[in-house]
Tab-separated table of C-alpha atoms in Angstrom:
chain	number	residue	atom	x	y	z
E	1	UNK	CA	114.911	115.199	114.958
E	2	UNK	CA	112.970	113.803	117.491
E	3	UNK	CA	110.391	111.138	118.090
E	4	UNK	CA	106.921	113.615	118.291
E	5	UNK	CA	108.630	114.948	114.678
E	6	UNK	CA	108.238	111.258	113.614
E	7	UNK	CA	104.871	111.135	114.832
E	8	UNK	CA	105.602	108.140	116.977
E	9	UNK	CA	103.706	107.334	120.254
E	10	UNK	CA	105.224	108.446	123.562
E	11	UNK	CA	104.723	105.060	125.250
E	12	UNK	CA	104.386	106.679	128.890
E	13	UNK	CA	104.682	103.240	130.358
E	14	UNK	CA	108.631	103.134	129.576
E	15	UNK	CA	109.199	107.192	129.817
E	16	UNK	CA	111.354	106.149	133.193
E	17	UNK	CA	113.883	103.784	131.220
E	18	UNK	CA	116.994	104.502	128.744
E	19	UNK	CA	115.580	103.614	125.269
E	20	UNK	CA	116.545	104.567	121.675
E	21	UNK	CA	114.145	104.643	118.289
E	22	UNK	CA	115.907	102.026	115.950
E	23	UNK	CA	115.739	100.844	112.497
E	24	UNK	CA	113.891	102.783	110.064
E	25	UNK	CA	112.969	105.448	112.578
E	26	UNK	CA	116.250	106.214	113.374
E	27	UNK	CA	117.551	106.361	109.626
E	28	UNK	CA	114.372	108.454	108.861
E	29	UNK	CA	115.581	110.791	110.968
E	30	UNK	CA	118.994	110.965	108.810
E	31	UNK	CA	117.063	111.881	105.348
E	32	UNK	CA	116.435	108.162	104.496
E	33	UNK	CA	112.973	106.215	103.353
E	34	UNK	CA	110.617	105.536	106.479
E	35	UNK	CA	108.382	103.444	103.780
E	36	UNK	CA	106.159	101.190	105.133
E	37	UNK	CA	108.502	99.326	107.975
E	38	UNK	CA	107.114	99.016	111.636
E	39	UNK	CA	108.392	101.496	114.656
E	40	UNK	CA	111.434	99.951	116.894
E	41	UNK	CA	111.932	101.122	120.247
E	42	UNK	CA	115.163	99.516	122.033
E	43	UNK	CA	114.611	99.692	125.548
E	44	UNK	CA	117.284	99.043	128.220
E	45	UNK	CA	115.198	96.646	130.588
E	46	UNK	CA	114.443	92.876	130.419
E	47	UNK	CA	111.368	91.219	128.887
E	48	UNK	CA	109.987	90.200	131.441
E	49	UNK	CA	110.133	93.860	132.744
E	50	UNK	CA	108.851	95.247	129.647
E	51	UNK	CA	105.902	92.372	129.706
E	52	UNK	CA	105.219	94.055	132.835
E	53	UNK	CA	105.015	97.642	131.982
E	54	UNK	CA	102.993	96.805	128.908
E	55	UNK	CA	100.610	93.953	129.772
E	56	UNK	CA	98.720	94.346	126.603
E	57	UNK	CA	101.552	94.280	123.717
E	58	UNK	CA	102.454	90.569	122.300
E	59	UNK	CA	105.126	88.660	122.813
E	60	UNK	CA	107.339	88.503	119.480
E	61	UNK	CA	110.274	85.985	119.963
E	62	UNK	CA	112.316	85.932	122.922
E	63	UNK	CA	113.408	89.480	122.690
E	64	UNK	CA	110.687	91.634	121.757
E	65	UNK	CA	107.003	92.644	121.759
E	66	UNK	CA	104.416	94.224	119.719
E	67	UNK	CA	102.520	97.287	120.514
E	68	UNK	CA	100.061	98.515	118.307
E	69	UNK	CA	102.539	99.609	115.497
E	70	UNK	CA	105.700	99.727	117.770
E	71	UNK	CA	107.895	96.745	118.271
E	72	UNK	CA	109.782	96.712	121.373
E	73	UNK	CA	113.224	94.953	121.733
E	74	UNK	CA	114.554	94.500	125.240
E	75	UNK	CA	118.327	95.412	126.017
E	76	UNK	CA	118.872	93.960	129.295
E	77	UNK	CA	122.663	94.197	129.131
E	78	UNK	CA	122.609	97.978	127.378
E	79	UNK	CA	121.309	99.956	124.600
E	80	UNK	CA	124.824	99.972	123.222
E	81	UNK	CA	124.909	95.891	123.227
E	82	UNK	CA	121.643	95.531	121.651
E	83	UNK	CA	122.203	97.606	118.986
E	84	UNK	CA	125.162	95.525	118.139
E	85	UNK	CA	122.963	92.859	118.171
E	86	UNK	CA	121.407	94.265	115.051
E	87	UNK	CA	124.287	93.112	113.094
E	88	UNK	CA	123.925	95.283	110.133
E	89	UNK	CA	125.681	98.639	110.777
E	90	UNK	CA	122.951	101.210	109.473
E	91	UNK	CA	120.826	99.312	111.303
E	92	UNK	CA	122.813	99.592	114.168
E	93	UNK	CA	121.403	103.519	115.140
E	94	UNK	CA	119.827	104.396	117.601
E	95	UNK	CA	117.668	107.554	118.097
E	96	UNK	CA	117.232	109.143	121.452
E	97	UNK	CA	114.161	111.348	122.799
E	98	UNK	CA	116.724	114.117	123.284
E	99	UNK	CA	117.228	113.513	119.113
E	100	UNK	CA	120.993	112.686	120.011
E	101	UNK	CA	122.179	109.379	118.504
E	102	UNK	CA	123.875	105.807	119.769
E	103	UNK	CA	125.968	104.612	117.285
E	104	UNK	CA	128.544	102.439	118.486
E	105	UNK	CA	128.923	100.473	114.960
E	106	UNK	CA	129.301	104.143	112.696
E	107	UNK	CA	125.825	103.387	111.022
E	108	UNK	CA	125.815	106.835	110.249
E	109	UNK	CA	128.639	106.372	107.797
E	110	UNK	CA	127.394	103.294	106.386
E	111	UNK	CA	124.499	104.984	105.433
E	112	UNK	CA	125.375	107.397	103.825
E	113	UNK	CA	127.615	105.464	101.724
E	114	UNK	CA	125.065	102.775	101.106
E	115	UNK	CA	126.845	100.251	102.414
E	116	UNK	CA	125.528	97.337	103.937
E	117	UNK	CA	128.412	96.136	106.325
E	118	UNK	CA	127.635	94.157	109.359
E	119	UNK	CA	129.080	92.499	111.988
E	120	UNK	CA	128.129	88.396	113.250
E	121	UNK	CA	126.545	88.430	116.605
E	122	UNK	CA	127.739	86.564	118.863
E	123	UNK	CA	123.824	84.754	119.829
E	124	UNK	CA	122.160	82.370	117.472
E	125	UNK	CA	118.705	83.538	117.094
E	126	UNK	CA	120.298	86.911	116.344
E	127	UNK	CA	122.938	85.441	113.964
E	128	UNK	CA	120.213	83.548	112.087
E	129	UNK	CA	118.550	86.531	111.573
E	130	UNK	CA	121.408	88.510	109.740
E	131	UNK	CA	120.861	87.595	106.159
E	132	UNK	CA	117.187	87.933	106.268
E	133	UNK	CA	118.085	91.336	107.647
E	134	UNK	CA	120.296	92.332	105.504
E	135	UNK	CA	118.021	91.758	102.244
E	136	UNK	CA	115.355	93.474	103.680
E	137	UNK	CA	117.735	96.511	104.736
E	138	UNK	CA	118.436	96.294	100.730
E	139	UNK	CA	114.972	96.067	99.729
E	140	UNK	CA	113.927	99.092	101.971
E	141	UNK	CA	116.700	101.161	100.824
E	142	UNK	CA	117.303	100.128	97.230
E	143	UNK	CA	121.242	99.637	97.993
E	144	UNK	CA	122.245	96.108	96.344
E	145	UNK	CA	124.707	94.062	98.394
E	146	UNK	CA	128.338	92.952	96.723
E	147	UNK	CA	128.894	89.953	95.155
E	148	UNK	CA	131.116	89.247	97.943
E	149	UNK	CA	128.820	89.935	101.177
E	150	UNK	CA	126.336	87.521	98.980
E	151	UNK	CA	128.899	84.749	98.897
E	152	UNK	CA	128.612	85.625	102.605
E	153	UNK	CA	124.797	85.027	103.141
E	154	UNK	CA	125.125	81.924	101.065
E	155	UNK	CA	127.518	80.125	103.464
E	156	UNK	CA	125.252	79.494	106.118
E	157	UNK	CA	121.599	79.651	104.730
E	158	UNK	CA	120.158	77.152	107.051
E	159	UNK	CA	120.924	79.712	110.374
E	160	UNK	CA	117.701	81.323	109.729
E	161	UNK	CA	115.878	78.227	111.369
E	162	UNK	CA	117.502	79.439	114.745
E	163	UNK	CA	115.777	83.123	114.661
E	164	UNK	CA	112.487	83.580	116.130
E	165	UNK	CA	110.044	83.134	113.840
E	166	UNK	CA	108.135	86.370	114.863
E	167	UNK	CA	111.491	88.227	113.722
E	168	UNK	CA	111.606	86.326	110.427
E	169	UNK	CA	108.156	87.255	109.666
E	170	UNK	CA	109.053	90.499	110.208
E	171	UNK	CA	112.063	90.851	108.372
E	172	UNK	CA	110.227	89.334	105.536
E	173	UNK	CA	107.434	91.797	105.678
E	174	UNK	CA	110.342	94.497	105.615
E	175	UNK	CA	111.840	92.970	102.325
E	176	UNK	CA	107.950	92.495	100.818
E	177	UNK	CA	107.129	96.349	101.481
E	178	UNK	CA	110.418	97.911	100.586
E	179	UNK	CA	111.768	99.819	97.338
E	180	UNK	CA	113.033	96.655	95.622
E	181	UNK	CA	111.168	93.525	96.482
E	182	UNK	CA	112.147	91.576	93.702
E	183	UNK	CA	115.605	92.362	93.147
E	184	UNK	CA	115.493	91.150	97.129
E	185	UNK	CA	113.602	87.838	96.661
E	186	UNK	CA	115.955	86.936	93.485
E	187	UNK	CA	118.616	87.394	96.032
E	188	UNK	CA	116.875	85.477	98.850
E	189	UNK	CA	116.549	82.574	95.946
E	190	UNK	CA	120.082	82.822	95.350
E	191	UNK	CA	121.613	82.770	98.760
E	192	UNK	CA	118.949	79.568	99.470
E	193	UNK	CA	117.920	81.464	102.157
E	194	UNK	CA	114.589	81.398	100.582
E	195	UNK	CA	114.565	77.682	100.977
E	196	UNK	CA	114.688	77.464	105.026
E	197	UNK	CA	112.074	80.635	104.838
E	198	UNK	CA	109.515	79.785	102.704
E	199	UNK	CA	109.772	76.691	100.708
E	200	UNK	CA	106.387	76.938	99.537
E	201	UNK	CA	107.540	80.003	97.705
E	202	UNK	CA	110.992	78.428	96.956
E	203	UNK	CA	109.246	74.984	94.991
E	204	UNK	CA	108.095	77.742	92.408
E	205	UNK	CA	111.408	78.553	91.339
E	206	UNK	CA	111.994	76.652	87.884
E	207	UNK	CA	108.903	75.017	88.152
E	208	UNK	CA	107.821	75.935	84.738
E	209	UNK	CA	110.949	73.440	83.251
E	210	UNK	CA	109.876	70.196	84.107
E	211	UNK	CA	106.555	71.199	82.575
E	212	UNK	CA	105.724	68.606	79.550
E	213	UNK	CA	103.693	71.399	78.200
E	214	UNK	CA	104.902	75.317	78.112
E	215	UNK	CA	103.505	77.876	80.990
E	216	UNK	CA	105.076	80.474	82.253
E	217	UNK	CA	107.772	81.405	84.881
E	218	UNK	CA	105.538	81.052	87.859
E	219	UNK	CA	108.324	82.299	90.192
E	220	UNK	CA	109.354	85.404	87.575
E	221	UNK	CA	105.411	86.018	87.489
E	222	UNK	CA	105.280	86.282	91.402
E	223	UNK	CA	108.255	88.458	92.024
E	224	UNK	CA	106.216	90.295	89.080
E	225	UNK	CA	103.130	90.629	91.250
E	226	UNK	CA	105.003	91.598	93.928
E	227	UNK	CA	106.743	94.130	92.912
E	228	UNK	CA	103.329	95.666	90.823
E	229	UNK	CA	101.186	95.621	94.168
E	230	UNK	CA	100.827	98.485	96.083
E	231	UNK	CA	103.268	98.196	99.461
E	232	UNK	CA	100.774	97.278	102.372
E	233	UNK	CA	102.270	94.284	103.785
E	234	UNK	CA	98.778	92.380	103.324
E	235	UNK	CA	98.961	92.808	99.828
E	236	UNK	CA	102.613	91.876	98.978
E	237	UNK	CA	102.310	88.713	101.154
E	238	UNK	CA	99.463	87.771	99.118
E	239	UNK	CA	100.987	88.723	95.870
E	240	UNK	CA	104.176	86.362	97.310
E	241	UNK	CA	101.980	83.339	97.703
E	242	UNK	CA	98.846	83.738	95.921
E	243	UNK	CA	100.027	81.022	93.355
E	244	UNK	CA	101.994	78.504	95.957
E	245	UNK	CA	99.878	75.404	94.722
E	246	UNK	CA	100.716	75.430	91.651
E	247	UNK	CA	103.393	72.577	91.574
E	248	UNK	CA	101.091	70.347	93.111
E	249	UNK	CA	97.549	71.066	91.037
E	250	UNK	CA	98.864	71.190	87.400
E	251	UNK	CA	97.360	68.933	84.826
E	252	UNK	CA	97.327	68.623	81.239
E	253	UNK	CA	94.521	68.574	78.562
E	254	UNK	CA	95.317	67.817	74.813
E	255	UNK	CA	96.579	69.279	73.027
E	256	UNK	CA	98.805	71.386	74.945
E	257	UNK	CA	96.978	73.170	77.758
E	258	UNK	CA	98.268	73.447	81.443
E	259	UNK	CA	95.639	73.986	84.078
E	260	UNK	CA	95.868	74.715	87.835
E	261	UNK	CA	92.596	73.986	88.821
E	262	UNK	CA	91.949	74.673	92.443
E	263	UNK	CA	95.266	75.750	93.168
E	264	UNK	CA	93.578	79.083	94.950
E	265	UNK	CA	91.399	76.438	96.961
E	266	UNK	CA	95.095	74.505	98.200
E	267	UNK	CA	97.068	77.564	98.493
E	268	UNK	CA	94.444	79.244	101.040
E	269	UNK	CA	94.742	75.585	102.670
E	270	UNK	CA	99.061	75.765	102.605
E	271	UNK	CA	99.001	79.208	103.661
E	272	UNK	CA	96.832	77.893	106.736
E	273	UNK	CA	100.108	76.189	108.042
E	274	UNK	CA	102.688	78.696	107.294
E	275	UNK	CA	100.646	81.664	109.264
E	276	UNK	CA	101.058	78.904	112.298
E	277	UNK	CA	104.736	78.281	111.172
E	278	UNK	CA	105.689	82.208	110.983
E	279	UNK	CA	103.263	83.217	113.835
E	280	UNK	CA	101.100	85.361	112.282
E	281	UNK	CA	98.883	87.650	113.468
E	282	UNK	CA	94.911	85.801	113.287
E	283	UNK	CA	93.114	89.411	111.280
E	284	UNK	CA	96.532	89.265	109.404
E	285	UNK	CA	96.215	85.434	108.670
E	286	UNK	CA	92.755	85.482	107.582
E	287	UNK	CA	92.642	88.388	105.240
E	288	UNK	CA	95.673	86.793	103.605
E	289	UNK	CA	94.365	83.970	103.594
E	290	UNK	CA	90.714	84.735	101.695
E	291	UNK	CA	92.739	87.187	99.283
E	292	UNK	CA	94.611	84.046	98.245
E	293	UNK	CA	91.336	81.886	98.254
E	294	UNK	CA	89.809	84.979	96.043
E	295	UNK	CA	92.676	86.037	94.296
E	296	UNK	CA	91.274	84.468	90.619
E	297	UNK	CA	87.441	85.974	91.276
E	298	UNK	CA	88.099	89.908	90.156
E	299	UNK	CA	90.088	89.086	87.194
E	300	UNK	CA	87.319	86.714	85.651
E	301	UNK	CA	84.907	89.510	85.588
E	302	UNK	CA	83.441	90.540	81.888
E	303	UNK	CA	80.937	93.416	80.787
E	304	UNK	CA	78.486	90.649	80.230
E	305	UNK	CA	77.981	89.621	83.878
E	306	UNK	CA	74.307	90.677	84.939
E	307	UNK	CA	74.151	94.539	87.546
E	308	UNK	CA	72.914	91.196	90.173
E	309	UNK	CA	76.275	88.903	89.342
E	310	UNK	CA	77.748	92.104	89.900
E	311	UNK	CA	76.031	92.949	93.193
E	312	UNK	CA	76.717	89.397	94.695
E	313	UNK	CA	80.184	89.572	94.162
E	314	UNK	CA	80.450	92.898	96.132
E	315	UNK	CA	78.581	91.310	98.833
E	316	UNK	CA	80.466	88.664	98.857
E	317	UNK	CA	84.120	90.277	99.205
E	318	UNK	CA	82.468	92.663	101.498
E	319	UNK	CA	85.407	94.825	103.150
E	320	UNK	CA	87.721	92.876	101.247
E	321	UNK	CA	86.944	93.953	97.891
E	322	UNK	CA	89.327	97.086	98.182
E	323	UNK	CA	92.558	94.860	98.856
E	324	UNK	CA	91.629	91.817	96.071
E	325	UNK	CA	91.442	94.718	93.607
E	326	UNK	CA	94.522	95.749	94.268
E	327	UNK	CA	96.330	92.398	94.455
E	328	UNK	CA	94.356	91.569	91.328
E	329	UNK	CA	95.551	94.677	89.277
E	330	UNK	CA	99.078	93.589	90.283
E	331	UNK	CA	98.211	90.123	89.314
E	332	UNK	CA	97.932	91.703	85.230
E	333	UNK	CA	101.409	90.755	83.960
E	334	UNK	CA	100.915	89.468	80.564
E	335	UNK	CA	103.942	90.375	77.782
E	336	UNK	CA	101.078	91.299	75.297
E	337	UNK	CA	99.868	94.796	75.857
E	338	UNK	CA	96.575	94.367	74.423
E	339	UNK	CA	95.850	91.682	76.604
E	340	UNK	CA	96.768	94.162	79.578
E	341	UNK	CA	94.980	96.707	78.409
E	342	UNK	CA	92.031	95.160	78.252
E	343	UNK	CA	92.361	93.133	81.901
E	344	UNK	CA	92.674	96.938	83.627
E	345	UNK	CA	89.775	97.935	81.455
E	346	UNK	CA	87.836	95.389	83.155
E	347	UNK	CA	88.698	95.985	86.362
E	348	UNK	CA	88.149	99.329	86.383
E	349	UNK	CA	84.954	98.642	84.958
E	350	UNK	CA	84.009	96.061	87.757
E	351	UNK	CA	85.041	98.522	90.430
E	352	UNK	CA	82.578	101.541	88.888
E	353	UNK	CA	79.601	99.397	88.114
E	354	UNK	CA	79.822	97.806	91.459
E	355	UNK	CA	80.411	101.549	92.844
E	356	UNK	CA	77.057	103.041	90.767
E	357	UNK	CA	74.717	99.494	91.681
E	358	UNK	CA	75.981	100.525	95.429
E	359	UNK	CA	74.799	104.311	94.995
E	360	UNK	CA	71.402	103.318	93.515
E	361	UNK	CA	70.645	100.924	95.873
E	362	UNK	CA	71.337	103.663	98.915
E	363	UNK	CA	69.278	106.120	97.051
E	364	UNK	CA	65.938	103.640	96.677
């Protein structure tokens, strides 16, 4: 199958080098899940070369740059070495214009057996991006590594400080969007990888226990959320971190009440520092941001707030109103179905009312 039957942008710019559509293309193009993962082109050239053919794309890493929705990942020494660089073998594929295939680690085979073998590279940005990899391979495709290849990943879990942060983000985004989030962040947990990636995230884990008062699992809620909200990687970030304040605004009120007061107000302020630590995108950062600052508003809505409390908020979330609904319909996860019943009733509710005020007022 070839790239125009993927839909995927020509990129005249690098027509006259050797290059090869990678990662989820390439599996695509054997029958499995595209989902929601980014376009990889491998291109056999340096960066500084590809910097030059494409003088608008930005820089991710060392090794790569951004494009629109294409990431490009230089091969200076060969296609065939840089897709060993990938590590994991069905990620190891690579898809040529002519639809022929490079597969010098049998990906092909791996893939079709689920099986999530891989091979160390030999560099250390590359190497410290392997188990970050290979849980969001699993997330994507739903195949659960063996107890053994986790042993593995938990050897070592500090490596992933030695990958380029761009590629982290990345790979985390891949492991948010995929088919199994959850099952992939328990892992991440497990394997302490989670720890040198997001600590934020990883201070949530058993938080509820030293509690003097009982709340719930924050960390079960979030991988909760996560796994509820719809797979645009704005949303499942959000859903990841929307409570990351939480162990450090709780406070008590007799007689046995928890509170988190402000904790949206600090987490907007944390995530602040980890969009600088991961590199992301500024319109990326700042609609994650304000859905964390916001992510409380939707779900205190009642039928008794006035058509002009109703209007304000509206203008107030302005294009973002679309995304905080969604996050906040993942956000329902209480055990009592009445209770969750009656938070989707409201939403709904909110999002027709506000819908309606918005027709009348075009019509007057």
């Amino acid at each position: 199958m070839s790239a125009e039957a993927h839909d995927l942008p020509e990129l005249d710019a690098l027509k006259s080098l050797d290059r090869v559509w990678v990662g989820a293309v390439a599996r695509a193009a054997l029958g499995a899940r595209r989902g929601h993962a980014p376009a990889e082109l491998l291109v056999e050239a340096s960066l500084s070369e590809l910097r030059a053919r494409l003088p608008d794309a930005t820089p991710l890493g060392e090794t790569a740059l951004q494009l629109a929705e294409v990431v490009v990942h230089a091969a200076p020494d060969g296609l065939e070495a840089g897709l060993r660089r990938r590590g994991v073998h069905l990620d190891a594929l690579g898809l040529r214009p002519d639809a022929t295939f490079l597969d010098p680690l049998n990906g092909r085979a791996a893939l079709a057996e689920d099986r999530l073998d891989w091979e160390t590279p030999a560099d250390e940005p590359s190497a410290g991006l392997l188990g970050l990899r290979v849980l969001a391979l699993a997330s994507e495709l739903g195949v659960a590594p063996t107890a053994e290849q986790l042993a593995a990943l938990s050897d070592s879990p500090a490596l992933v400080l030695r990958a380029d942060r761009e590629l982290v983000r990345e790979s985390m985004t891949t492991l948010l969007v995929g088919r199994r989030p959850a099952e992939a962040l328990d892992v991440l947990e497990r394997t302490r990888i989670l720890n040198f990636v997001l600590p934020e995230a990883a201070a949530l884990v058993d938080f509820h226990r030293s509690s003097r008062f009982h709340h719930k699992d924050v960390w079960v809620h979030t991988c909760t959320v996560v796994r509820q909200a719809i797979p645009r990687p704005i949303i499942r970030w959000a859903a990841l971190l929307h409570d990351i304040a939480k162990p450090y605004t709780r406070t008590y009120e007799p007689p046995r009440e928890v509170h988190f007061f402000h904790h949206d107000e600090l987490g907007a302020a944390m995530f602040e520092g980890l969009a600088v630590r991961l590199r992301f995108p500024a319109a990326q950062a700042a609609r994650i941001r304000a859905l964390i600052l916001n992510h409380l508003r939707a779900n205190l809505y009642v039928r008794t707030w006035s058509d002009s409390a109703v209007r304000r908020f509206g203008l107030e979330m302005g294009d973002l109103f679309e995304d905080l609904m969604h996050l906040s319909r993942a956000d329902v996860t209480s055990k009592r179905a009445g209770r969750r019943r009656e938070a989707i009733a409201n939403l709904y509710d909110l999002r027709m009312r506000l819908a309606r005020l918005q027709i009348e007022d075009a019509l007057r």
